[in-house]
XYZ file of C-alpha atoms in Angstrom:
384
model
C 0.000 0.000 0.000
C 2.827 2.372 0.800
C 4.413 1.864 -2.625
C 1.080 2.525 -4.403
C 0.635 5.790 -2.503
C 4.172 6.779 -3.416
C 3.446 6.188 -7.121
C 0.333 8.351 -6.884
C 2.360 11.209 -5.431
C 4.790 10.973 -8.351
C 2.098 10.585 -11.017
C 0.021 13.565 -9.919
C 2.554 16.308 -10.831
C 3.413 14.503 -14.063
C -0.264 14.631 -15.013
C -0.376 18.349 -14.280
C 2.704 18.991 -16.431
C 1.285 16.951 -19.315
C -2.047 18.785 -19.107
C -0.301 22.184 -19.149
C 1.812 21.188 -22.178
C -1.296 20.058 -24.066
C -3.059 23.310 -23.204
C -0.156 25.373 -24.517
C -0.248 23.480 -27.813
C -3.950 24.257 -28.157
C -3.380 27.910 -27.164
C -0.752 28.608 -29.767
C -2.786 26.984 -32.532
C 0.030 27.219 -35.076
C -0.612 27.581 -38.777
C 2.483 26.215 -40.469
C 0.889 24.545 -43.449
C 2.915 26.666 -45.875
C 6.584 26.431 -44.930
C 7.643 28.956 -47.561
C 5.970 31.780 -45.650
C 8.595 31.749 -42.897
C 6.096 33.489 -40.616
C 3.672 31.608 -38.405
C 0.041 32.615 -38.059
C -1.314 31.790 -34.628
C -4.766 32.926 -35.629
C -5.738 29.896 -37.699
C -5.891 26.286 -36.523
C -3.646 23.772 -38.251
C -1.750 20.630 -37.474
C 1.962 20.931 -36.778
C 3.745 19.043 -39.551
C 7.226 20.536 -39.470
C 10.516 19.056 -38.447
C 13.402 21.258 -37.289
C 15.114 20.474 -40.585
C 12.120 21.774 -42.554
C 11.747 24.898 -40.432
C 15.449 25.783 -40.530
C 14.866 27.276 -43.984
C 12.040 29.535 -42.873
C 13.980 32.643 -41.942
C 15.917 33.073 -45.178
C 13.024 33.738 -47.602
C 11.851 36.695 -45.517
C 15.260 38.326 -45.473
C 15.577 37.946 -49.236
C 12.098 39.338 -49.788
C 12.754 42.313 -47.539
C 16.051 43.072 -49.240
C 14.411 42.852 -52.652
C 11.708 45.339 -51.745
C 14.237 47.814 -50.404
C 15.197 48.723 -53.960
C 11.648 49.960 -54.601
C 11.166 51.558 -51.208
C 10.511 55.274 -51.316
C 12.203 56.381 -48.113
C 10.544 59.178 -46.204
C 11.734 62.756 -46.253
C 13.575 63.044 -42.957
C 14.953 66.357 -41.749
C 17.938 64.808 -39.983
C 21.667 64.519 -40.450
C 22.159 60.872 -41.395
C 25.811 60.949 -40.374
C 24.751 61.487 -36.771
C 22.628 58.362 -36.702
C 24.128 55.624 -34.515
C 24.345 52.093 -35.777
C 22.541 49.404 -33.836
C 23.157 46.418 -36.108
C 23.237 43.121 -34.235
C 24.969 39.888 -35.042
C 22.963 36.697 -35.282
C 23.422 34.352 -32.360
C 26.171 31.761 -32.727
C 23.633 28.991 -32.184
C 21.939 27.722 -35.340
C 19.199 25.572 -33.826
C 15.803 27.210 -34.084
C 13.808 27.819 -30.926
C 10.948 25.357 -30.328
C 7.665 26.053 -32.081
C 6.151 26.336 -28.619
C 8.242 28.102 -26.017
C 8.795 25.999 -22.874
C 9.037 29.207 -20.839
C 5.365 30.224 -20.983
C 3.650 30.616 -17.615
C 0.102 31.577 -18.614
C -2.103 34.268 -17.100
C -0.848 37.124 -14.924
C -3.183 38.908 -12.532
C -2.408 42.542 -13.338
C -3.880 44.013 -10.168
C -3.036 47.413 -8.693
C -0.718 45.625 -6.288
C 0.995 43.867 -9.193
C 1.360 47.157 -11.091
C 3.014 48.759 -8.072
C 5.411 45.822 -7.840
C 6.256 46.090 -11.536
C 6.788 49.831 -11.238
C 9.452 49.347 -8.572
C 11.416 46.570 -10.259
C 15.019 47.450 -11.046
C 16.311 47.795 -14.595
C 19.360 45.733 -13.647
C 17.280 42.574 -13.330
C 16.212 42.893 -16.967
C 19.751 43.643 -18.117
C 21.076 40.599 -16.269
C 18.448 38.504 -18.061
C 20.146 39.322 -21.372
C 18.546 42.628 -22.405
C 20.883 44.731 -24.552
C 21.092 48.512 -24.942
C 18.173 49.969 -26.815
C 15.705 47.410 -25.437
C 17.103 44.704 -27.714
C 16.867 40.988 -26.929
C 17.464 37.643 -28.572
C 17.481 34.196 -26.990
C 20.912 32.835 -26.068
C 20.234 29.120 -26.470
C 18.377 29.076 -29.792
C 17.654 31.178 -32.857
C 14.263 32.850 -32.679
C 11.803 32.232 -35.481
C 10.562 35.834 -35.324
C 12.369 39.164 -35.508
C 9.934 41.756 -34.228
C 10.024 45.529 -33.732
C 7.581 46.891 -31.144
C 6.768 50.552 -31.899
C 5.241 52.672 -29.116
C 3.961 56.239 -29.742
C 4.542 58.368 -26.666
C 4.144 61.707 -24.941
C 3.678 62.611 -21.257
C 3.014 59.082 -19.992
C 6.120 58.439 -17.903
C 4.432 56.197 -15.319
C 2.706 54.156 -18.008
C 5.976 53.720 -19.890
C 7.760 52.548 -16.736
C 5.155 49.850 -16.087
C 4.879 48.902 -19.755
C 8.604 48.287 -20.234
C 9.115 46.341 -17.017
C 6.113 44.164 -17.740
C 6.500 43.588 -21.484
C 10.186 42.630 -21.595
C 9.817 39.435 -19.494
C 6.576 38.682 -21.378
C 8.316 38.838 -24.777
C 11.347 36.910 -23.567
C 9.167 34.020 -22.404
C 7.998 33.718 -26.031
C 11.664 33.424 -27.149
C 11.416 36.336 -29.555
C 14.187 38.332 -31.191
C 12.834 41.834 -30.616
C 13.418 45.509 -29.928
C 11.153 48.107 -28.286
C 11.207 51.503 -30.000
C 9.557 54.449 -28.248
C 8.836 57.438 -30.506
C 8.186 60.593 -28.505
C 6.510 63.701 -29.889
C 8.308 66.713 -28.486
C 6.270 69.744 -29.423
C 2.967 71.178 -28.291
C 1.113 70.257 -31.472
C -1.799 67.892 -31.089
C -0.710 64.283 -30.682
C -0.368 62.404 -33.974
C -0.344 58.692 -33.193
C -0.307 57.536 -36.819
C 2.666 59.666 -37.815
C 4.656 58.488 -34.787
C 3.984 54.869 -35.800
C 5.246 55.617 -39.318
C 8.355 57.266 -37.905
C 9.080 54.222 -35.725
C 8.753 51.950 -38.749
C 11.008 54.174 -40.844
C 13.698 54.564 -38.185
C 13.763 50.824 -37.535
C 14.226 50.122 -41.249
C 17.174 52.506 -41.332
C 18.839 50.413 -38.624
C 18.222 46.777 -39.578
C 15.704 44.380 -41.087
C 12.704 43.075 -39.171
C 10.243 40.391 -40.202
C 7.316 42.286 -38.748
C 6.132 45.210 -36.630
C 3.744 45.420 -33.704
C 2.271 48.883 -33.192
C 1.484 49.155 -29.506
C -0.206 51.754 -27.282
C 1.674 52.288 -24.029
C -1.356 51.717 -21.796
C -2.173 48.196 -23.057
C -0.783 45.181 -21.172
C -1.367 41.594 -22.405
C -2.541 39.424 -19.513
C -1.511 35.979 -20.774
C 1.745 34.999 -22.500
C -0.314 32.612 -24.632
C -1.129 35.798 -26.562
C 1.261 35.512 -29.550
C 3.534 38.501 -30.237
C 4.919 36.599 -33.209
C 4.837 37.681 -36.843
C 1.586 37.325 -38.763
C 1.431 35.724 -42.180
C 1.948 37.837 -45.275
C -1.400 39.287 -46.311
C -2.924 38.691 -42.866
C -2.304 41.528 -40.413
C -3.396 40.683 -36.875
C -5.697 42.740 -34.688
C -4.361 41.830 -31.260
C -6.271 43.939 -28.740
C -9.881 42.976 -29.403
C -10.624 41.681 -25.883
C -10.126 44.638 -23.528
C -11.078 45.092 -19.883
C -12.943 48.380 -20.422
C -14.921 47.115 -23.433
C -17.961 45.414 -21.909
C -15.806 43.242 -19.641
C -13.600 41.764 -22.405
C -16.377 41.248 -24.939
C -14.785 41.118 -28.423
C -14.754 44.504 -30.130
C -16.462 45.021 -33.525
C -14.695 43.532 -36.542
C -13.797 47.009 -37.834
C -11.922 47.901 -34.627
C -8.225 48.076 -35.502
C -6.581 50.127 -32.759
C -4.630 49.540 -29.560
C -2.233 46.784 -30.647
C -1.848 45.610 -34.256
C 0.724 43.435 -36.049
C 1.895 43.650 -39.670
C 4.504 41.895 -41.721
C 7.036 44.458 -42.933
C 5.958 44.025 -46.541
C 2.256 44.415 -45.760
C 2.808 47.661 -43.854
C 4.721 49.052 -46.827
C 2.019 47.838 -49.191
C -0.701 49.888 -47.468
C 1.622 52.933 -47.194
C 1.460 52.799 -43.396
C -0.766 55.042 -41.287
C -2.157 58.343 -42.483
C -0.165 61.364 -41.272
C -3.241 63.606 -41.264
C -4.941 62.743 -37.979
C -3.970 65.279 -35.300
C -5.644 64.712 -31.962
C -7.573 61.674 -30.740
C -9.174 59.192 -33.093
C -9.491 58.330 -36.752
C -6.031 56.997 -37.651
C -6.863 53.410 -36.679
C -10.169 53.532 -38.585
C -8.407 54.646 -41.745
C -5.709 52.024 -41.202
C -8.483 49.433 -41.359
C -9.748 51.059 -44.589
C -6.267 50.770 -46.091
C -6.039 47.115 -45.143
C -9.374 46.352 -46.786
C -8.544 48.466 -49.851
C -5.392 46.407 -50.412
C -7.354 43.170 -49.979
C -5.499 42.069 -46.870
C -7.308 39.814 -44.401
C -7.482 40.900 -40.758
C -7.042 38.004 -38.349
C -7.565 37.614 -34.619
C -5.841 34.964 -32.520
C -8.195 32.126 -31.564
C -11.116 33.801 -33.361
C -12.389 30.354 -34.370
C -12.193 29.106 -30.776
C -14.189 31.467 -28.522
C -13.296 29.502 -25.394
C -9.636 30.487 -25.859
C -10.185 34.207 -26.470
C -9.450 34.714 -22.765
C -5.794 34.161 -23.639
C -5.636 37.421 -25.597
C -7.173 39.741 -23.024
C -5.667 43.160 -22.344
C -5.546 45.183 -19.155
C -5.441 48.944 -19.714
C -3.745 51.512 -17.503
C -6.053 54.342 -16.480
C -5.605 57.840 -17.849
C -7.629 60.908 -18.727
C -9.383 60.369 -22.027
C -8.491 62.845 -24.765
C -11.148 64.886 -26.515
C -12.041 63.456 -29.932
C -11.124 65.593 -32.909
C -14.323 66.451 -34.823
C -12.328 66.945 -38.031
C -11.358 63.262 -38.148
C -14.637 62.261 -39.821
C -13.987 64.579 -42.746
C -10.625 62.943 -43.442
C -12.131 59.482 -43.109
C -14.758 60.327 -45.729
C -12.030 61.049 -48.258
C -11.211 57.338 -48.122
C -8.900 55.912 -50.765
C -8.159 59.311 -52.314
C -5.285 59.822 -49.876
C -4.047 56.236 -49.474
C -1.271 56.539 -52.066
C -0.131 60.056 -51.150
C -0.525 60.241 -47.372
C 1.607 57.838 -45.351
C 5.111 56.386 -45.442
C 5.889 57.986 -48.793
C 4.954 61.465 -47.550
C 6.517 61.344 -44.086
C 8.280 64.479 -42.838
C 9.784 64.975 -39.416
C 12.783 66.333 -37.617
C 14.578 63.780 -35.474
C 15.877 65.620 -32.418
C 17.569 62.695 -30.699
C 18.239 58.981 -30.985
C 19.338 57.219 -27.796
C 19.869 53.576 -26.884
C 18.511 53.510 -23.347
C 18.773 50.382 -21.177
C 15.150 49.314 -21.752
C 14.262 50.882 -25.092
C 15.374 52.786 -28.155
C 14.264 56.377 -27.558
C 13.574 58.613 -30.548
C 12.394 62.192 -30.002
C 10.894 63.982 -32.984
C 9.426 67.324 -33.901
C 6.429 67.057 -36.228
C 4.192 69.719 -37.722
C 1.096 69.682 -39.929
C 1.902 69.962 -43.640
C -0.047 69.751 -46.868
C -3.610 68.541 -47.271
C -5.981 69.006 -44.383
C -4.585 70.723 -41.282
C -6.565 68.971 -38.603
C -4.657 70.577 -35.758
C -6.210 73.939 -36.604
C -9.529 72.887 -35.108
C -8.120 71.856 -31.742
Protein backbone atom coordinates (compact mmCIF):
# COMPACT_ATOMS: atom_id res chain seq x y z
CA UNK A 1 0.00 0.00 0.00
CA UNK A 2 2.83 2.37 0.80
CA UNK A 3 4.41 1.86 -2.62
CA UNK A 4 1.08 2.53 -4.40
CA UNK A 5 0.63 5.79 -2.50
CA UNK A 6 4.17 6.78 -3.42
CA UNK A 7 3.45 6.19 -7.12
CA UNK A 8 0.33 8.35 -6.88
CA UNK A 9 2.36 11.21 -5.43
CA UNK A 10 4.79 10.97 -8.35
CA UNK A 11 2.10 10.59 -11.02
CA UNK A 12 0.02 13.56 -9.92
CA UNK A 13 2.55 16.31 -10.83
CA UNK A 14 3.41 14.50 -14.06
CA UNK A 15 -0.26 14.63 -15.01
CA UNK A 16 -0.38 18.35 -14.28
CA UNK A 17 2.70 18.99 -16.43
CA UNK A 18 1.29 16.95 -19.32
CA UNK A 19 -2.05 18.78 -19.11
CA UNK A 20 -0.30 22.18 -19.15
CA UNK A 21 1.81 21.19 -22.18
CA UNK A 22 -1.30 20.06 -24.07
CA UNK A 23 -3.06 23.31 -23.20
CA UNK A 24 -0.16 25.37 -24.52
CA UNK A 25 -0.25 23.48 -27.81
CA UNK A 26 -3.95 24.26 -28.16
CA UNK A 27 -3.38 27.91 -27.16
CA UNK A 28 -0.75 28.61 -29.77
CA UNK A 29 -2.79 26.98 -32.53
CA UNK A 30 0.03 27.22 -35.08
CA UNK A 31 -0.61 27.58 -38.78
CA UNK A 32 2.48 26.21 -40.47
CA UNK A 33 0.89 24.55 -43.45
CA UNK A 34 2.91 26.67 -45.88
CA UNK A 35 6.58 26.43 -44.93
CA UNK A 36 7.64 28.96 -47.56
CA UNK A 37 5.97 31.78 -45.65
CA UNK A 38 8.59 31.75 -42.90
CA UNK A 39 6.10 33.49 -40.62
CA UNK A 40 3.67 31.61 -38.40
CA UNK A 41 0.04 32.62 -38.06
CA UNK A 42 -1.31 31.79 -34.63
CA UNK A 43 -4.77 32.93 -35.63
CA UNK A 44 -5.74 29.90 -37.70
CA UNK A 45 -5.89 26.29 -36.52
CA UNK A 46 -3.65 23.77 -38.25
CA UNK A 47 -1.75 20.63 -37.47
CA UNK A 48 1.96 20.93 -36.78
CA UNK A 49 3.74 19.04 -39.55
CA UNK A 50 7.23 20.54 -39.47
CA UNK A 51 10.52 19.06 -38.45
CA UNK A 52 13.40 21.26 -37.29
CA UNK A 53 15.11 20.47 -40.58
CA UNK A 54 12.12 21.77 -42.55
CA UNK A 55 11.75 24.90 -40.43
CA UNK A 56 15.45 25.78 -40.53
CA UNK A 57 14.87 27.28 -43.98
CA UNK A 58 12.04 29.53 -42.87
CA UNK A 59 13.98 32.64 -41.94
CA UNK A 60 15.92 33.07 -45.18
CA UNK A 61 13.02 33.74 -47.60
CA UNK A 62 11.85 36.70 -45.52
CA UNK A 63 15.26 38.33 -45.47
CA UNK A 64 15.58 37.95 -49.24
CA UNK A 65 12.10 39.34 -49.79
CA UNK A 66 12.75 42.31 -47.54
CA UNK A 67 16.05 43.07 -49.24
CA UNK A 68 14.41 42.85 -52.65
CA UNK A 69 11.71 45.34 -51.74
CA UNK A 70 14.24 47.81 -50.40
CA UNK A 71 15.20 48.72 -53.96
CA UNK A 72 11.65 49.96 -54.60
CA UNK A 73 11.17 51.56 -51.21
CA UNK A 74 10.51 55.27 -51.32
CA UNK A 75 12.20 56.38 -48.11
CA UNK A 76 10.54 59.18 -46.20
CA UNK A 77 11.73 62.76 -46.25
CA UNK A 78 13.57 63.04 -42.96
CA UNK A 79 14.95 66.36 -41.75
CA UNK A 80 17.94 64.81 -39.98
CA UNK A 81 21.67 64.52 -40.45
CA UNK A 82 22.16 60.87 -41.39
CA UNK A 83 25.81 60.95 -40.37
CA UNK A 84 24.75 61.49 -36.77
CA UNK A 85 22.63 58.36 -36.70
CA UNK A 86 24.13 55.62 -34.51
CA UNK A 87 24.35 52.09 -35.78
CA UNK A 88 22.54 49.40 -33.84
CA UNK A 89 23.16 46.42 -36.11
CA UNK A 90 23.24 43.12 -34.23
CA UNK A 91 24.97 39.89 -35.04
CA UNK A 92 22.96 36.70 -35.28
CA UNK A 93 23.42 34.35 -32.36
CA UNK A 94 26.17 31.76 -32.73
CA UNK A 95 23.63 28.99 -32.18
CA UNK A 96 21.94 27.72 -35.34
CA UNK A 97 19.20 25.57 -33.83
CA UNK A 98 15.80 27.21 -34.08
CA UNK A 99 13.81 27.82 -30.93
CA UNK A 100 10.95 25.36 -30.33
CA UNK A 101 7.66 26.05 -32.08
CA UNK A 102 6.15 26.34 -28.62
CA UNK A 103 8.24 28.10 -26.02
CA UNK A 104 8.80 26.00 -22.87
CA UNK A 105 9.04 29.21 -20.84
CA UNK A 106 5.36 30.22 -20.98
CA UNK A 107 3.65 30.62 -17.62
CA UNK A 108 0.10 31.58 -18.61
CA UNK A 109 -2.10 34.27 -17.10
CA UNK A 110 -0.85 37.12 -14.92
CA UNK A 111 -3.18 38.91 -12.53
CA UNK A 112 -2.41 42.54 -13.34
CA UNK A 113 -3.88 44.01 -10.17
CA UNK A 114 -3.04 47.41 -8.69
CA UNK A 115 -0.72 45.62 -6.29
CA UNK A 116 1.00 43.87 -9.19
CA UNK A 117 1.36 47.16 -11.09
CA UNK A 118 3.01 48.76 -8.07
CA UNK A 119 5.41 45.82 -7.84
CA UNK A 120 6.26 46.09 -11.54
CA UNK A 121 6.79 49.83 -11.24
CA UNK A 122 9.45 49.35 -8.57
CA UNK A 123 11.42 46.57 -10.26
CA UNK A 124 15.02 47.45 -11.05
CA UNK A 125 16.31 47.79 -14.59
CA UNK A 126 19.36 45.73 -13.65
CA UNK A 127 17.28 42.57 -13.33
CA UNK A 128 16.21 42.89 -16.97
CA UNK A 129 19.75 43.64 -18.12
CA UNK A 130 21.08 40.60 -16.27
CA UNK A 131 18.45 38.50 -18.06
CA UNK A 132 20.15 39.32 -21.37
CA UNK A 133 18.55 42.63 -22.41
CA UNK A 134 20.88 44.73 -24.55
CA UNK A 135 21.09 48.51 -24.94
CA UNK A 136 18.17 49.97 -26.81
CA UNK A 137 15.70 47.41 -25.44
CA UNK A 138 17.10 44.70 -27.71
CA UNK A 139 16.87 40.99 -26.93
CA UNK A 140 17.46 37.64 -28.57
CA UNK A 141 17.48 34.20 -26.99
CA UNK A 142 20.91 32.84 -26.07
CA UNK A 143 20.23 29.12 -26.47
CA UNK A 144 18.38 29.08 -29.79
CA UNK A 145 17.65 31.18 -32.86
CA UNK A 146 14.26 32.85 -32.68
CA UNK A 147 11.80 32.23 -35.48
CA UNK A 148 10.56 35.83 -35.32
CA UNK A 149 12.37 39.16 -35.51
CA UNK A 150 9.93 41.76 -34.23
CA UNK A 151 10.02 45.53 -33.73
CA UNK A 152 7.58 46.89 -31.14
CA UNK A 153 6.77 50.55 -31.90
CA UNK A 154 5.24 52.67 -29.12
CA UNK A 155 3.96 56.24 -29.74
CA UNK A 156 4.54 58.37 -26.67
CA UNK A 157 4.14 61.71 -24.94
CA UNK A 158 3.68 62.61 -21.26
CA UNK A 159 3.01 59.08 -19.99
CA UNK A 160 6.12 58.44 -17.90
CA UNK A 161 4.43 56.20 -15.32
CA UNK A 162 2.71 54.16 -18.01
CA UNK A 163 5.98 53.72 -19.89
CA UNK A 164 7.76 52.55 -16.74
CA UNK A 165 5.16 49.85 -16.09
CA UNK A 166 4.88 48.90 -19.76
CA UNK A 167 8.60 48.29 -20.23
CA UNK A 168 9.12 46.34 -17.02
CA UNK A 169 6.11 44.16 -17.74
CA UNK A 170 6.50 43.59 -21.48
CA UNK A 171 10.19 42.63 -21.59
CA UNK A 172 9.82 39.44 -19.49
CA UNK A 173 6.58 38.68 -21.38
CA UNK A 174 8.32 38.84 -24.78
CA UNK A 175 11.35 36.91 -23.57
CA UNK A 176 9.17 34.02 -22.40
CA UNK A 177 8.00 33.72 -26.03
CA UNK A 178 11.66 33.42 -27.15
CA UNK A 179 11.42 36.34 -29.56
CA UNK A 180 14.19 38.33 -31.19
CA UNK A 181 12.83 41.83 -30.62
CA UNK A 182 13.42 45.51 -29.93
CA UNK A 183 11.15 48.11 -28.29
CA UNK A 184 11.21 51.50 -30.00
CA UNK A 185 9.56 54.45 -28.25
CA UNK A 186 8.84 57.44 -30.51
CA UNK A 187 8.19 60.59 -28.50
CA UNK A 188 6.51 63.70 -29.89
CA UNK A 189 8.31 66.71 -28.49
CA UNK A 190 6.27 69.74 -29.42
CA UNK A 191 2.97 71.18 -28.29
CA UNK A 192 1.11 70.26 -31.47
CA UNK A 193 -1.80 67.89 -31.09
CA UNK A 194 -0.71 64.28 -30.68
CA UNK A 195 -0.37 62.40 -33.97
CA UNK A 196 -0.34 58.69 -33.19
CA UNK A 197 -0.31 57.54 -36.82
CA UNK A 198 2.67 59.67 -37.81
CA UNK A 199 4.66 58.49 -34.79
CA UNK A 200 3.98 54.87 -35.80
CA UNK A 201 5.25 55.62 -39.32
CA UNK A 202 8.35 57.27 -37.91
CA UNK A 203 9.08 54.22 -35.72
CA UNK A 204 8.75 51.95 -38.75
CA UNK A 205 11.01 54.17 -40.84
CA UNK A 206 13.70 54.56 -38.18
CA UNK A 207 13.76 50.82 -37.54
CA UNK A 208 14.23 50.12 -41.25
CA UNK A 209 17.17 52.51 -41.33
CA UNK A 210 18.84 50.41 -38.62
CA UNK A 211 18.22 46.78 -39.58
CA UNK A 212 15.70 44.38 -41.09
CA UNK A 213 12.70 43.07 -39.17
CA UNK A 214 10.24 40.39 -40.20
CA UNK A 215 7.32 42.29 -38.75
CA UNK A 216 6.13 45.21 -36.63
CA UNK A 217 3.74 45.42 -33.70
CA UNK A 218 2.27 48.88 -33.19
CA UNK A 219 1.48 49.16 -29.51
CA UNK A 220 -0.21 51.75 -27.28
CA UNK A 221 1.67 52.29 -24.03
CA UNK A 222 -1.36 51.72 -21.80
CA UNK A 223 -2.17 48.20 -23.06
CA UNK A 224 -0.78 45.18 -21.17
CA UNK A 225 -1.37 41.59 -22.40
CA UNK A 226 -2.54 39.42 -19.51
CA UNK A 227 -1.51 35.98 -20.77
CA UNK A 228 1.75 35.00 -22.50
CA UNK A 229 -0.31 32.61 -24.63
CA UNK A 230 -1.13 35.80 -26.56
CA UNK A 231 1.26 35.51 -29.55
CA UNK A 232 3.53 38.50 -30.24
CA UNK A 233 4.92 36.60 -33.21
CA UNK A 234 4.84 37.68 -36.84
CA UNK A 235 1.59 37.33 -38.76
CA UNK A 236 1.43 35.72 -42.18
CA UNK A 237 1.95 37.84 -45.28
CA UNK A 238 -1.40 39.29 -46.31
CA UNK A 239 -2.92 38.69 -42.87
CA UNK A 240 -2.30 41.53 -40.41
CA UNK A 241 -3.40 40.68 -36.87
CA UNK A 242 -5.70 42.74 -34.69
CA UNK A 243 -4.36 41.83 -31.26
CA UNK A 244 -6.27 43.94 -28.74
CA UNK A 245 -9.88 42.98 -29.40
CA UNK A 246 -10.62 41.68 -25.88
CA UNK A 247 -10.13 44.64 -23.53
CA UNK A 248 -11.08 45.09 -19.88
CA UNK A 249 -12.94 48.38 -20.42
CA UNK A 250 -14.92 47.12 -23.43
CA UNK A 251 -17.96 45.41 -21.91
CA UNK A 252 -15.81 43.24 -19.64
CA UNK A 253 -13.60 41.76 -22.40
CA UNK A 254 -16.38 41.25 -24.94
CA UNK A 255 -14.79 41.12 -28.42
CA UNK A 256 -14.75 44.50 -30.13
CA UNK A 257 -16.46 45.02 -33.53
CA UNK A 258 -14.69 43.53 -36.54
CA UNK A 259 -13.80 47.01 -37.83
CA UNK A 260 -11.92 47.90 -34.63
CA UNK A 261 -8.23 48.08 -35.50
CA UNK A 262 -6.58 50.13 -32.76
CA UNK A 263 -4.63 49.54 -29.56
CA UNK A 264 -2.23 46.78 -30.65
CA UNK A 265 -1.85 45.61 -34.26
CA UNK A 266 0.72 43.44 -36.05
CA UNK A 267 1.90 43.65 -39.67
CA UNK A 268 4.50 41.89 -41.72
CA UNK A 269 7.04 44.46 -42.93
CA UNK A 270 5.96 44.03 -46.54
CA UNK A 271 2.26 44.42 -45.76
CA UNK A 272 2.81 47.66 -43.85
CA UNK A 273 4.72 49.05 -46.83
CA UNK A 274 2.02 47.84 -49.19
CA UNK A 275 -0.70 49.89 -47.47
CA UNK A 276 1.62 52.93 -47.19
CA UNK A 277 1.46 52.80 -43.40
CA UNK A 278 -0.77 55.04 -41.29
CA UNK A 279 -2.16 58.34 -42.48
CA UNK A 280 -0.16 61.36 -41.27
CA UNK A 281 -3.24 63.61 -41.26
CA UNK A 282 -4.94 62.74 -37.98
CA UNK A 283 -3.97 65.28 -35.30
CA UNK A 284 -5.64 64.71 -31.96
CA UNK A 285 -7.57 61.67 -30.74
CA UNK A 286 -9.17 59.19 -33.09
CA UNK A 287 -9.49 58.33 -36.75
CA UNK A 288 -6.03 57.00 -37.65
CA UNK A 289 -6.86 53.41 -36.68
CA UNK A 290 -10.17 53.53 -38.59
CA UNK A 291 -8.41 54.65 -41.75
CA UNK A 292 -5.71 52.02 -41.20
CA UNK A 293 -8.48 49.43 -41.36
CA UNK A 294 -9.75 51.06 -44.59
CA UNK A 295 -6.27 50.77 -46.09
CA UNK A 296 -6.04 47.12 -45.14
CA UNK A 297 -9.37 46.35 -46.79
CA UNK A 298 -8.54 48.47 -49.85
CA UNK A 299 -5.39 46.41 -50.41
CA UNK A 300 -7.35 43.17 -49.98
CA UNK A 301 -5.50 42.07 -46.87
CA UNK A 302 -7.31 39.81 -44.40
CA UNK A 303 -7.48 40.90 -40.76
CA UNK A 304 -7.04 38.00 -38.35
CA UNK A 305 -7.56 37.61 -34.62
CA UNK A 306 -5.84 34.96 -32.52
CA UNK A 307 -8.20 32.13 -31.56
CA UNK A 308 -11.12 33.80 -33.36
CA UNK A 309 -12.39 30.35 -34.37
CA UNK A 310 -12.19 29.11 -30.78
CA UNK A 311 -14.19 31.47 -28.52
CA UNK A 312 -13.30 29.50 -25.39
CA UNK A 313 -9.64 30.49 -25.86
CA UNK A 314 -10.18 34.21 -26.47
CA UNK A 315 -9.45 34.71 -22.76
CA UNK A 316 -5.79 34.16 -23.64
CA UNK A 317 -5.64 37.42 -25.60
CA UNK A 318 -7.17 39.74 -23.02
CA UNK A 319 -5.67 43.16 -22.34
CA UNK A 320 -5.55 45.18 -19.15
CA UNK A 321 -5.44 48.94 -19.71
CA UNK A 322 -3.74 51.51 -17.50
CA UNK A 323 -6.05 54.34 -16.48
CA UNK A 324 -5.61 57.84 -17.85
CA UNK A 325 -7.63 60.91 -18.73
CA UNK A 326 -9.38 60.37 -22.03
CA UNK A 327 -8.49 62.85 -24.77
CA UNK A 328 -11.15 64.89 -26.51
CA UNK A 329 -12.04 63.46 -29.93
CA UNK A 330 -11.12 65.59 -32.91
CA UNK A 331 -14.32 66.45 -34.82
CA UNK A 332 -12.33 66.95 -38.03
CA UNK A 333 -11.36 63.26 -38.15
CA UNK A 334 -14.64 62.26 -39.82
CA UNK A 335 -13.99 64.58 -42.75
CA UNK A 336 -10.62 62.94 -43.44
CA UNK A 337 -12.13 59.48 -43.11
CA UNK A 338 -14.76 60.33 -45.73
CA UNK A 339 -12.03 61.05 -48.26
CA UNK A 340 -11.21 57.34 -48.12
CA UNK A 341 -8.90 55.91 -50.76
CA UNK A 342 -8.16 59.31 -52.31
CA UNK A 343 -5.28 59.82 -49.88
CA UNK A 344 -4.05 56.24 -49.47
CA UNK A 345 -1.27 56.54 -52.07
CA UNK A 346 -0.13 60.06 -51.15
CA UNK A 347 -0.53 60.24 -47.37
CA UNK A 348 1.61 57.84 -45.35
CA UNK A 349 5.11 56.39 -45.44
CA UNK A 350 5.89 57.99 -48.79
CA UNK A 351 4.95 61.46 -47.55
CA UNK A 352 6.52 61.34 -44.09
CA UNK A 353 8.28 64.48 -42.84
CA UNK A 354 9.78 64.97 -39.42
CA UNK A 355 12.78 66.33 -37.62
CA UNK A 356 14.58 63.78 -35.47
CA UNK A 357 15.88 65.62 -32.42
CA UNK A 358 17.57 62.69 -30.70
CA UNK A 359 18.24 58.98 -30.98
CA UNK A 360 19.34 57.22 -27.80
CA UNK A 361 19.87 53.58 -26.88
CA UNK A 362 18.51 53.51 -23.35
CA UNK A 363 18.77 50.38 -21.18
CA UNK A 364 15.15 49.31 -21.75
CA UNK A 365 14.26 50.88 -25.09
CA UNK A 366 15.37 52.79 -28.16
CA UNK A 367 14.26 56.38 -27.56
CA UNK A 368 13.57 58.61 -30.55
CA UNK A 369 12.39 62.19 -30.00
CA UNK A 370 10.89 63.98 -32.98
CA UNK A 371 9.43 67.32 -33.90
CA UNK A 372 6.43 67.06 -36.23
CA UNK A 373 4.19 69.72 -37.72
CA UNK A 374 1.10 69.68 -39.93
CA UNK A 375 1.90 69.96 -43.64
CA UNK A 376 -0.05 69.75 -46.87
CA UNK A 377 -3.61 68.54 -47.27
CA UNK A 378 -5.98 69.01 -44.38
CA UNK A 379 -4.59 70.72 -41.28
CA UNK A 380 -6.56 68.97 -38.60
CA UNK A 381 -4.66 70.58 -35.76
CA UNK A 382 -6.21 73.94 -36.60
CA UNK A 383 -9.53 72.89 -35.11
CA UNK A 384 -8.12 71.86 -31.74
